[in-house]
PDB file of C-alpha atoms in Angstrom:
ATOM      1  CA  UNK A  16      -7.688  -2.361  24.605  1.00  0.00           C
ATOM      2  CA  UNK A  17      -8.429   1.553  23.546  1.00  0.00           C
ATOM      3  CA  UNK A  18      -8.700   2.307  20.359  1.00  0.00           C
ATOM      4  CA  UNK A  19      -6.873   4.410  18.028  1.00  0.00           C
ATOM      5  CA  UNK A  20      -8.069   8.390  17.633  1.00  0.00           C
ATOM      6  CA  UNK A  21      -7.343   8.500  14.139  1.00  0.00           C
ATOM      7  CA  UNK A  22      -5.767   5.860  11.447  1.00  0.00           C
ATOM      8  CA  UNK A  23      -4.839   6.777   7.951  1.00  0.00           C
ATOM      9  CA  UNK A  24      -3.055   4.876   5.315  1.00  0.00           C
ATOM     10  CA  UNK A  25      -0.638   7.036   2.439  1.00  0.00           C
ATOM     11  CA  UNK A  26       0.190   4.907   0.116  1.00  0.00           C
ATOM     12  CA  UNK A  27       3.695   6.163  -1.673  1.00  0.00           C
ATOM     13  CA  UNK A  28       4.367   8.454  -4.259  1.00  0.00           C
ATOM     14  CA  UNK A  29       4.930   7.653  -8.034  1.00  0.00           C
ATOM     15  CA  UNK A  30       7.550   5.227  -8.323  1.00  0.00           C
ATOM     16  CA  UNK A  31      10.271   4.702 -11.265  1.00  0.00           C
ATOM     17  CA  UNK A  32       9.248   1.537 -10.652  1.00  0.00           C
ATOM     18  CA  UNK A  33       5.302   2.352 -11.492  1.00  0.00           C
ATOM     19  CA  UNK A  34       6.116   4.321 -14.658  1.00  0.00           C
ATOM     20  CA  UNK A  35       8.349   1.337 -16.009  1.00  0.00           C
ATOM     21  CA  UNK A  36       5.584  -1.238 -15.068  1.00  0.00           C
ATOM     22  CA  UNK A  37       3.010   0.667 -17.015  1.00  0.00           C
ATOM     23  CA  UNK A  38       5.088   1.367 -19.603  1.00  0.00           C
ATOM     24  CA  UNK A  39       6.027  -3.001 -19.601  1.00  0.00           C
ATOM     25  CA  UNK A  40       2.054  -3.391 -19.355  1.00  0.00           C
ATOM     26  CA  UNK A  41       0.639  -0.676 -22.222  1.00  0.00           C
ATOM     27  CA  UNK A  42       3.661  -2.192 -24.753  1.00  0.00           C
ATOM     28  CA  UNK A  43       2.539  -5.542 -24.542  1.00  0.00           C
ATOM     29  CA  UNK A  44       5.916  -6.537 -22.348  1.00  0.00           C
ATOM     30  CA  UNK A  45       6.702 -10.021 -20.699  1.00  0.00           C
ATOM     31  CA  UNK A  46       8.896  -8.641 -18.523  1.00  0.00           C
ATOM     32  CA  UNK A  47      10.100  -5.516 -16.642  1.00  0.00           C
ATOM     33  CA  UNK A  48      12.790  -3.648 -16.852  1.00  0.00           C
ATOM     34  CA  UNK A  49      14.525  -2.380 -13.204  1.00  0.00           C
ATOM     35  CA  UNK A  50      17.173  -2.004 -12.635  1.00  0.00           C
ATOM     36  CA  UNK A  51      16.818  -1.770  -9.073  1.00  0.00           C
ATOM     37  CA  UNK A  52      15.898  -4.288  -6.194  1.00  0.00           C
ATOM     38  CA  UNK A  53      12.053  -3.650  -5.777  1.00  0.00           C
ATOM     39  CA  UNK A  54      13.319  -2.070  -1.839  1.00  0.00           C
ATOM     40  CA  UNK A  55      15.198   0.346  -3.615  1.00  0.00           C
ATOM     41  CA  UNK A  56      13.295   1.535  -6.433  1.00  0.00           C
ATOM     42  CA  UNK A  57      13.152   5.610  -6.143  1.00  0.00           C
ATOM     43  CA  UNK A  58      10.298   8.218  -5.948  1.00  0.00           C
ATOM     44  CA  UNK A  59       9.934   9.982  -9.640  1.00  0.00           C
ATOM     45  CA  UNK A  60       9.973  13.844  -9.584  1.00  0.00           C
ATOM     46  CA  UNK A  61       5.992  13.700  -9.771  1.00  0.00           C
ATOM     47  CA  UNK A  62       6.067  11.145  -7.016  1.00  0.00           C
ATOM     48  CA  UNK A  63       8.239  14.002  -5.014  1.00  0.00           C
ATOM     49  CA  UNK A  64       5.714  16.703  -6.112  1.00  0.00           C
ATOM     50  CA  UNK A  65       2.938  14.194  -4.453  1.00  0.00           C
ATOM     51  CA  UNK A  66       4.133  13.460  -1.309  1.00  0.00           C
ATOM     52  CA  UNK A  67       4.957  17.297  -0.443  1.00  0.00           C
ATOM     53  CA  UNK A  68       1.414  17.718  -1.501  1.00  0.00           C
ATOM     54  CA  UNK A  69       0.388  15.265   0.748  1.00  0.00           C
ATOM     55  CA  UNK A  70       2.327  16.625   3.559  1.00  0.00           C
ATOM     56  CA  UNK A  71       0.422  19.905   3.671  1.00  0.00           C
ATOM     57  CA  UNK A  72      -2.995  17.472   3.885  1.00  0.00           C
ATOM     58  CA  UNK A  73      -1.387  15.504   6.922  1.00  0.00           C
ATOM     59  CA  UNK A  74      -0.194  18.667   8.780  1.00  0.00           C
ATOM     60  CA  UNK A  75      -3.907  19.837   8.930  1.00  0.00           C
ATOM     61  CA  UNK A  76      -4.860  16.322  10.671  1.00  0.00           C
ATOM     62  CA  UNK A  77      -1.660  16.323  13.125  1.00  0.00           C
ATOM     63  CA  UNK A  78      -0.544  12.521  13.572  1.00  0.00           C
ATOM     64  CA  UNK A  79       1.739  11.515  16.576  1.00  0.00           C
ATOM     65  CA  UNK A  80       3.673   8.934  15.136  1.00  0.00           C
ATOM     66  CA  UNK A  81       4.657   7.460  11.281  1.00  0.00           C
ATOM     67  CA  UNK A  82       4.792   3.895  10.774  1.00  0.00           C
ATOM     68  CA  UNK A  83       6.891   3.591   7.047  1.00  0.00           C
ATOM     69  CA  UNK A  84       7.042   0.966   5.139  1.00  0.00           C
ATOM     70  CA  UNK A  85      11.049   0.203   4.859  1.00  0.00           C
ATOM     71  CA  UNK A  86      10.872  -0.035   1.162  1.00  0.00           C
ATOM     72  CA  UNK A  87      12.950   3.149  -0.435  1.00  0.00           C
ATOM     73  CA  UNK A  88      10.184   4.762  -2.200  1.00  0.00           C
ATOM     74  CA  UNK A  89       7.558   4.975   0.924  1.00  0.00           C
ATOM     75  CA  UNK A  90      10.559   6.230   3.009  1.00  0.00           C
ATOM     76  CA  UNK A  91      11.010   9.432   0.592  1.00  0.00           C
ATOM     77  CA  UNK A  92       7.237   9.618   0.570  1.00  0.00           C
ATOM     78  CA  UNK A  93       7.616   9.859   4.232  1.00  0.00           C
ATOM     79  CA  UNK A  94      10.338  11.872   4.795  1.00  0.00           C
ATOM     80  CA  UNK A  95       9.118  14.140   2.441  1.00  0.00           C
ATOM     81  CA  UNK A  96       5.651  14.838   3.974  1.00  0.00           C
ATOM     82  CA  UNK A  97       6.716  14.494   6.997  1.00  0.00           C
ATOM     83  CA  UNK A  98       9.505  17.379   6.910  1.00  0.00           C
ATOM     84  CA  UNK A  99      10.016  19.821   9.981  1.00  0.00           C
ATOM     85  CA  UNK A 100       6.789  18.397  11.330  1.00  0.00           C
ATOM     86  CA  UNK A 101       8.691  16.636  14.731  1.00  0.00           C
ATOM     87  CA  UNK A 102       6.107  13.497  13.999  1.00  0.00           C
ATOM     88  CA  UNK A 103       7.928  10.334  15.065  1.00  0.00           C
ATOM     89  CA  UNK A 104       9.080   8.055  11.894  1.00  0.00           C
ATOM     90  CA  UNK A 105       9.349   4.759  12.719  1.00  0.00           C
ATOM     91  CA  UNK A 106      10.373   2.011  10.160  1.00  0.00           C
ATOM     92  CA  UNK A 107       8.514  -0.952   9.939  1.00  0.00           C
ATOM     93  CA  UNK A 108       9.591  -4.545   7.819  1.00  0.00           C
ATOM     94  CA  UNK A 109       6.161  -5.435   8.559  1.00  0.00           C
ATOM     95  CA  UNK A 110       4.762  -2.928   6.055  1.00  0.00           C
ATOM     96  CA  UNK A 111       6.872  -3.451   3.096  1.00  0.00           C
ATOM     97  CA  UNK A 112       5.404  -4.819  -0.184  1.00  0.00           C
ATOM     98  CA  UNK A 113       3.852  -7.876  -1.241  1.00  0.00           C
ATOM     99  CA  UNK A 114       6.703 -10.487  -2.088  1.00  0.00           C
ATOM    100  CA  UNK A 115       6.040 -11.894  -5.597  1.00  0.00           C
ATOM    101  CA  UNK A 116       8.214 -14.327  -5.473  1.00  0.00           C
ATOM    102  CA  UNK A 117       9.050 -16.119  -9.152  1.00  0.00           C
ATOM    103  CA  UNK A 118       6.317 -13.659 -10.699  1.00  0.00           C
ATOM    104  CA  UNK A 119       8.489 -10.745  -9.715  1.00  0.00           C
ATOM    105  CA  UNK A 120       9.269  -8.341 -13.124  1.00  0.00           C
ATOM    106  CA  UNK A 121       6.579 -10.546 -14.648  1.00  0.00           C
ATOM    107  CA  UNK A 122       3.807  -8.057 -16.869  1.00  0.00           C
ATOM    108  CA  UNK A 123       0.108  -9.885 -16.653  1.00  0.00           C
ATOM    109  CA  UNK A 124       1.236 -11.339 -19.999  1.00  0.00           C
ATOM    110  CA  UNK A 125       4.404 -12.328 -19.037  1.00  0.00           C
ATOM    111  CA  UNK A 126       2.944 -14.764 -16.352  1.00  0.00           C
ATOM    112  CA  UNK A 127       0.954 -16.064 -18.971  1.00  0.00           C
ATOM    113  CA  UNK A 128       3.112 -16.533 -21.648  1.00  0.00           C
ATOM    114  CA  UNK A 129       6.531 -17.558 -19.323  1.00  0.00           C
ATOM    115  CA  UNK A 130       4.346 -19.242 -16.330  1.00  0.00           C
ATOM    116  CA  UNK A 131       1.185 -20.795 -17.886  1.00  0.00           C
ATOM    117  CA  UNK A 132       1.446 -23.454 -14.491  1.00  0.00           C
ATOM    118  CA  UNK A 133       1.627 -20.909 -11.933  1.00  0.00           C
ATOM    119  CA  UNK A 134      -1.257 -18.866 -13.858  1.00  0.00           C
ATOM    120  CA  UNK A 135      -3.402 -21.540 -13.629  1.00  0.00           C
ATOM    121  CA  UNK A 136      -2.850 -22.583  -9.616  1.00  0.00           C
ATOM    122  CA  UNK A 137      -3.415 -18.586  -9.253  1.00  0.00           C
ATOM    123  CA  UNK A 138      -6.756 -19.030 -11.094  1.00  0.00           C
ATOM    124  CA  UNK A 139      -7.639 -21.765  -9.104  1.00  0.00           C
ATOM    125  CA  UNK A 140      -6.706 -20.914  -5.439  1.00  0.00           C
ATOM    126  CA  UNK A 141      -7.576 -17.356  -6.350  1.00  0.00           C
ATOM    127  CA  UNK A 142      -5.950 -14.199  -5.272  1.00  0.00           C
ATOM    128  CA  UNK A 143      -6.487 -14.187  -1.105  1.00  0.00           C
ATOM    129  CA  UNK A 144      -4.564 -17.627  -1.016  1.00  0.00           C
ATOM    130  CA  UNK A 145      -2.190 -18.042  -3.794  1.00  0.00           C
ATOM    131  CA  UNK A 146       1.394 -18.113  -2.823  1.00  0.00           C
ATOM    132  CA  UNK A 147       3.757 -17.629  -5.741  1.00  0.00           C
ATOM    133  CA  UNK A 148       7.001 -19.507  -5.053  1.00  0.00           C
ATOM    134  CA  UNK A 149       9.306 -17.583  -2.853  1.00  0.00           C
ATOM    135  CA  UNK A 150       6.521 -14.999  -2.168  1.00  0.00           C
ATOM    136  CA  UNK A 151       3.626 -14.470  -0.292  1.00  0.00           C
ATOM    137  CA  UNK A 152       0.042 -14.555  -0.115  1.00  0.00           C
ATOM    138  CA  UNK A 153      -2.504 -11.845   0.455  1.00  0.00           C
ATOM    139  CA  UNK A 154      -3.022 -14.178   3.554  1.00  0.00           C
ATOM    140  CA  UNK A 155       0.387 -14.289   4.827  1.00  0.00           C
ATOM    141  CA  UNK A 156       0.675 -10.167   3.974  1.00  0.00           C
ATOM    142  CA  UNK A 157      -2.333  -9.849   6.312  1.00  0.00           C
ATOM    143  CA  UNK A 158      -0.929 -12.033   9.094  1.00  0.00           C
ATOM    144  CA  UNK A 159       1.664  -9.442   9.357  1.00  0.00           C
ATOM    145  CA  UNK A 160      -0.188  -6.478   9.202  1.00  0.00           C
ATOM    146  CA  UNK A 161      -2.795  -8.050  11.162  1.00  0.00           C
ATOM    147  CA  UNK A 162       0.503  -8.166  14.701  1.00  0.00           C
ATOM    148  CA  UNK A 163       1.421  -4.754  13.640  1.00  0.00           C
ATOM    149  CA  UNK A 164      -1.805  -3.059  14.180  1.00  0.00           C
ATOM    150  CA  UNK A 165      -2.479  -4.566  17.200  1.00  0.00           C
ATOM    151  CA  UNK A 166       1.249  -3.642  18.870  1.00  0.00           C
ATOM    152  CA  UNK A 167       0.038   0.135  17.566  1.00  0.00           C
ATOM    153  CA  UNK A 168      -3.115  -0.113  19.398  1.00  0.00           C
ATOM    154  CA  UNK A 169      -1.796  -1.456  22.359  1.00  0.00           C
ATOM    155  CA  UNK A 170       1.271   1.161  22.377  1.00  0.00           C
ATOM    156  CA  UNK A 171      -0.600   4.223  21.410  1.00  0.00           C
ATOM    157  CA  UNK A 172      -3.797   4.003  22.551  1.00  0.00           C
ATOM    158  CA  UNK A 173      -5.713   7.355  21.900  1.00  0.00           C
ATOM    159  CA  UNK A 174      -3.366   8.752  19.376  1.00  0.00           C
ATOM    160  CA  UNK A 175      -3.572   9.512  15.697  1.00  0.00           C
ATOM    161  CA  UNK A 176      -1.376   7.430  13.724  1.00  0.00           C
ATOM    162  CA  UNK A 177      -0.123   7.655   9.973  1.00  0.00           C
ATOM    163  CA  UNK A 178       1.046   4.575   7.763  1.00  0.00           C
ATOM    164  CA  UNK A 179       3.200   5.005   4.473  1.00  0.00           C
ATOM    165  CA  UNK A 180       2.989   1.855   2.489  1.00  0.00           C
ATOM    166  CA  UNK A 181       1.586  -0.141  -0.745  1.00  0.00           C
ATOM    167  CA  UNK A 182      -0.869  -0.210  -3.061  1.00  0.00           C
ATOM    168  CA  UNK A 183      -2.093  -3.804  -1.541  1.00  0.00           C
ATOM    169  CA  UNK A 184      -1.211  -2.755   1.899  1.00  0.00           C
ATOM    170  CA  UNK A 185      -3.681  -0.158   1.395  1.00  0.00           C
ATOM    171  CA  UNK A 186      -6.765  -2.199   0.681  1.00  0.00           C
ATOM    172  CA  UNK A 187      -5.443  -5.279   3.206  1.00  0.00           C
ATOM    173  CA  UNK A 188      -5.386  -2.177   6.170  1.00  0.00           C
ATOM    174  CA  UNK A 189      -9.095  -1.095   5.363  1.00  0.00           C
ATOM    175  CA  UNK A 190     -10.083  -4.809   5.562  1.00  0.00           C
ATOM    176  CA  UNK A 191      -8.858  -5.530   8.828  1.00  0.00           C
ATOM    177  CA  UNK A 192     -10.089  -1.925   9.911  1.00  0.00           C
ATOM    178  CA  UNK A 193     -13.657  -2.292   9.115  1.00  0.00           C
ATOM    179  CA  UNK A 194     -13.916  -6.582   9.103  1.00  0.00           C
ATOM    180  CA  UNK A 195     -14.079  -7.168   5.663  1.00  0.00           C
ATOM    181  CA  UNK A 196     -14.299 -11.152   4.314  1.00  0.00           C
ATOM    182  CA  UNK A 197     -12.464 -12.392   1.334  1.00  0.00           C
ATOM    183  CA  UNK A 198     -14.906 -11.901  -1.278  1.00  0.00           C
ATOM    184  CA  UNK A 199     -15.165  -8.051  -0.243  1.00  0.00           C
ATOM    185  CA  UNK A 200     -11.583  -7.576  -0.059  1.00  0.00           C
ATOM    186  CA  UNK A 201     -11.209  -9.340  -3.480  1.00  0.00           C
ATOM    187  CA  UNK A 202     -14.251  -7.019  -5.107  1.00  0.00           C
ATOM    188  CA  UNK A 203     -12.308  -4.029  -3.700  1.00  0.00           C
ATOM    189  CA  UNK A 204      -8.971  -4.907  -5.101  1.00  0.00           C
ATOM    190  CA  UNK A 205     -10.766  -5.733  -8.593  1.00  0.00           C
ATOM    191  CA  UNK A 206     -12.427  -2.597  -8.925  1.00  0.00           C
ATOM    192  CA  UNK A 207      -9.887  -0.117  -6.993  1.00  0.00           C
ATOM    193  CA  UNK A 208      -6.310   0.866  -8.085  1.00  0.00           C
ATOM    194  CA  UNK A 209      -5.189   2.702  -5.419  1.00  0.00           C
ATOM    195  CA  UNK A 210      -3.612   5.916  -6.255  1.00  0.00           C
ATOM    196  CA  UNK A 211      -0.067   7.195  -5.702  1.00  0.00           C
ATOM    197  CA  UNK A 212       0.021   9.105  -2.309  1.00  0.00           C
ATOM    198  CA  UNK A 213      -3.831   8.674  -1.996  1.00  0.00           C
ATOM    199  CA  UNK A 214      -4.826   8.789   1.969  1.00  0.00           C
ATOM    200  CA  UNK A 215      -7.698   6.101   3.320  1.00  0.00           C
ATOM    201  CA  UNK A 216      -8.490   6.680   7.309  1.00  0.00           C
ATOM    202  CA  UNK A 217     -10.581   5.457   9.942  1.00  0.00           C
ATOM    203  CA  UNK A 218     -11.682   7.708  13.031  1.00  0.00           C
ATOM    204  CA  UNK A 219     -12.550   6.163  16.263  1.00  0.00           C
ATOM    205  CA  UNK A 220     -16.257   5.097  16.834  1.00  0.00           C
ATOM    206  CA  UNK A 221     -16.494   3.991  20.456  1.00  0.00           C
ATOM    207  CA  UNK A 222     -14.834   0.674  20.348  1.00  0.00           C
ATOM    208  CA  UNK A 223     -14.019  -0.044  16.458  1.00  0.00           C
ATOM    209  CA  UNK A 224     -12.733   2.521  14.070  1.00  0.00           C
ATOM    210  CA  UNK A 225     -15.125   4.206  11.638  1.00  0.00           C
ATOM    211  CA  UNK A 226     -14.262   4.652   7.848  1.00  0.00           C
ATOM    212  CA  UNK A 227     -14.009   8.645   7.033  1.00  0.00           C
ATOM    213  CA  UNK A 228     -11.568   8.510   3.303  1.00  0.00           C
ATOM    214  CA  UNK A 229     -10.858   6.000   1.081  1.00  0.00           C
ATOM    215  CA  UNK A 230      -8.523   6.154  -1.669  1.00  0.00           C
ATOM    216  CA  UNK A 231      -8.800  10.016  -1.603  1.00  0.00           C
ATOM    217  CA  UNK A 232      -7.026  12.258  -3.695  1.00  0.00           C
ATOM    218  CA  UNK A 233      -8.377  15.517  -3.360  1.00  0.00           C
ATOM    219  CA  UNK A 234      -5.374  16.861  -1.414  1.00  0.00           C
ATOM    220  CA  UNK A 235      -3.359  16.802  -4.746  1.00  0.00           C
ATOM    221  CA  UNK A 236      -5.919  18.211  -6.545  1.00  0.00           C
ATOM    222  CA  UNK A 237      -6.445  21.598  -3.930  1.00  0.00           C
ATOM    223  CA  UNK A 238      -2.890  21.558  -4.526  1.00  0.00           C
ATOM    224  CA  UNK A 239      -2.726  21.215  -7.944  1.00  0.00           C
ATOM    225  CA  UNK A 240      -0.742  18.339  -7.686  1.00  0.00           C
ATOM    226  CA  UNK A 241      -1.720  15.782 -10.549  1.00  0.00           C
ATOM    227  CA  UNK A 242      -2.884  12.262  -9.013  1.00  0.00           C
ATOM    228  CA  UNK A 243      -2.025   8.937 -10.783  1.00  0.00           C
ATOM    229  CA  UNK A 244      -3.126   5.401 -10.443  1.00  0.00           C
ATOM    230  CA  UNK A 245      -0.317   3.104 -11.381  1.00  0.00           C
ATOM    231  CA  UNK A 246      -0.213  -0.532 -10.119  1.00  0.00           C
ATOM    232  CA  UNK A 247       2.495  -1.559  -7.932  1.00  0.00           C
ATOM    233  CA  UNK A 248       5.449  -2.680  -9.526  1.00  0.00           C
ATOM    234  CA  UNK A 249       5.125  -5.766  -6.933  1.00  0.00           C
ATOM    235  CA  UNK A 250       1.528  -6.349  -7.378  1.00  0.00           C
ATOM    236  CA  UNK A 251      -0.022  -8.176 -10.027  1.00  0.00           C
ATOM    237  CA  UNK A 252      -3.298  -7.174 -11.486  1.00  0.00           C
ATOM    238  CA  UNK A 253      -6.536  -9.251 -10.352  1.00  0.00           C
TER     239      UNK A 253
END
């Protein structure tokens, strides 16, 4: 199967969503408070400023096609950077965000404090494998990803593709792009917050794909744009 010419990964914009969480987090919170379903949580005004910042960074590198994350917030991120451009947007449920299950809206303390069963089993089975009730797994997040990069490859061989989606999604894309094994993945997510509208790519290398930004920001900084690194509403620290 050819490869790919180009893959990058944006994830979206600042969030409502993100400022709440950190607000939940820094105030010593047990819970969060959105109004919203987590699909429909809304780019901020920054988040807006970013993703037309990172629009002018992704006309320079010409993609053929979008894949977007169905979520509200990577949509506008999208749509956004993606303006007048004439790339092809597709929608994808596959790349929406981590399901959290009963630890939705829950702060790091508020798992603790409301949860102190389900904190433990996540201690114990660790990050890659736990399965919050009603949610998902890093694991099952990757078995997703894992069929929707492989349709891409096989229906756009040669092309330069573009991916709006999650902090997570992110880091799970860059491990199934260069090979990566649990513990890796698990160091990365531990020492890496992923930053709103960041872009990560991979450029073909004969067969595989070889890794050419991760985590990058200095789009919004040529463009004056500030960068932030809020965790995902939907993902819970390491």
């Amino acid at each position: 199967m050819e490869q790919l010419e180009w893959l990058a990964v944006v994830r979206h914009g600042l969030s409502t969503g993100n400022v709440t969480a950190q607000e939940a987090e820094t105030g010593g919170a047990e819970l969060i408070d959105i109004p919203e379903r987590d699909a429909d949580v809304p780019l901020s005004d920054l988040g807006q400023e970013q993703a037309e910042a990172v629009g002018r960074f992704l006309a320079k590198q010409k993609p053929r096609l979008a894949i977007v994350s169905p979520y509200l917030r990577t949509r506008q991120t999208a749509e956004i950077a993606l303006a007048d451009t004439g790339v092809e947007m597709i929608v994808d449920e596959r790349l929406r965000d981590r399901e959290l299950g009963i630890l939705d809206l829950h702060t790091a303390r508020g798992v603790e404090v409301r949860l102190p069963e389900e904190a433990k089993r996540r201690a114990r089975l660790g990050k890659f494998y736990y399965r919050p009730p009603g949610g998902e797994s890093w694991a099952d997040v990757l078995l997703r990803l894992r069929a929707l990069l492989r349709e891409i490859r096989q229906d756009h061989p040669g092309e330069r593709v573009v991916l709006f989606a999650h902090e997570a999604t992110v880091l799970m894309v860059r491990y199934l792009a260069e090979g990566l094994d649990e513990q890796r993945l698990m160091a990365l997510a531990h020492e890496t917050t992923v930053a709103n509208c960041s872009v990560s790519s991979w450029r073909r290398s004969g067969d595989g794909l070889e890794p050419e930004l991760f985590n990058s920001v200095e789009h919004l900084h040529h463009e004056d744009t500030p960068p932030t690194r809020q965790e995902d509403v939907n993902e819970e620290p390491v």
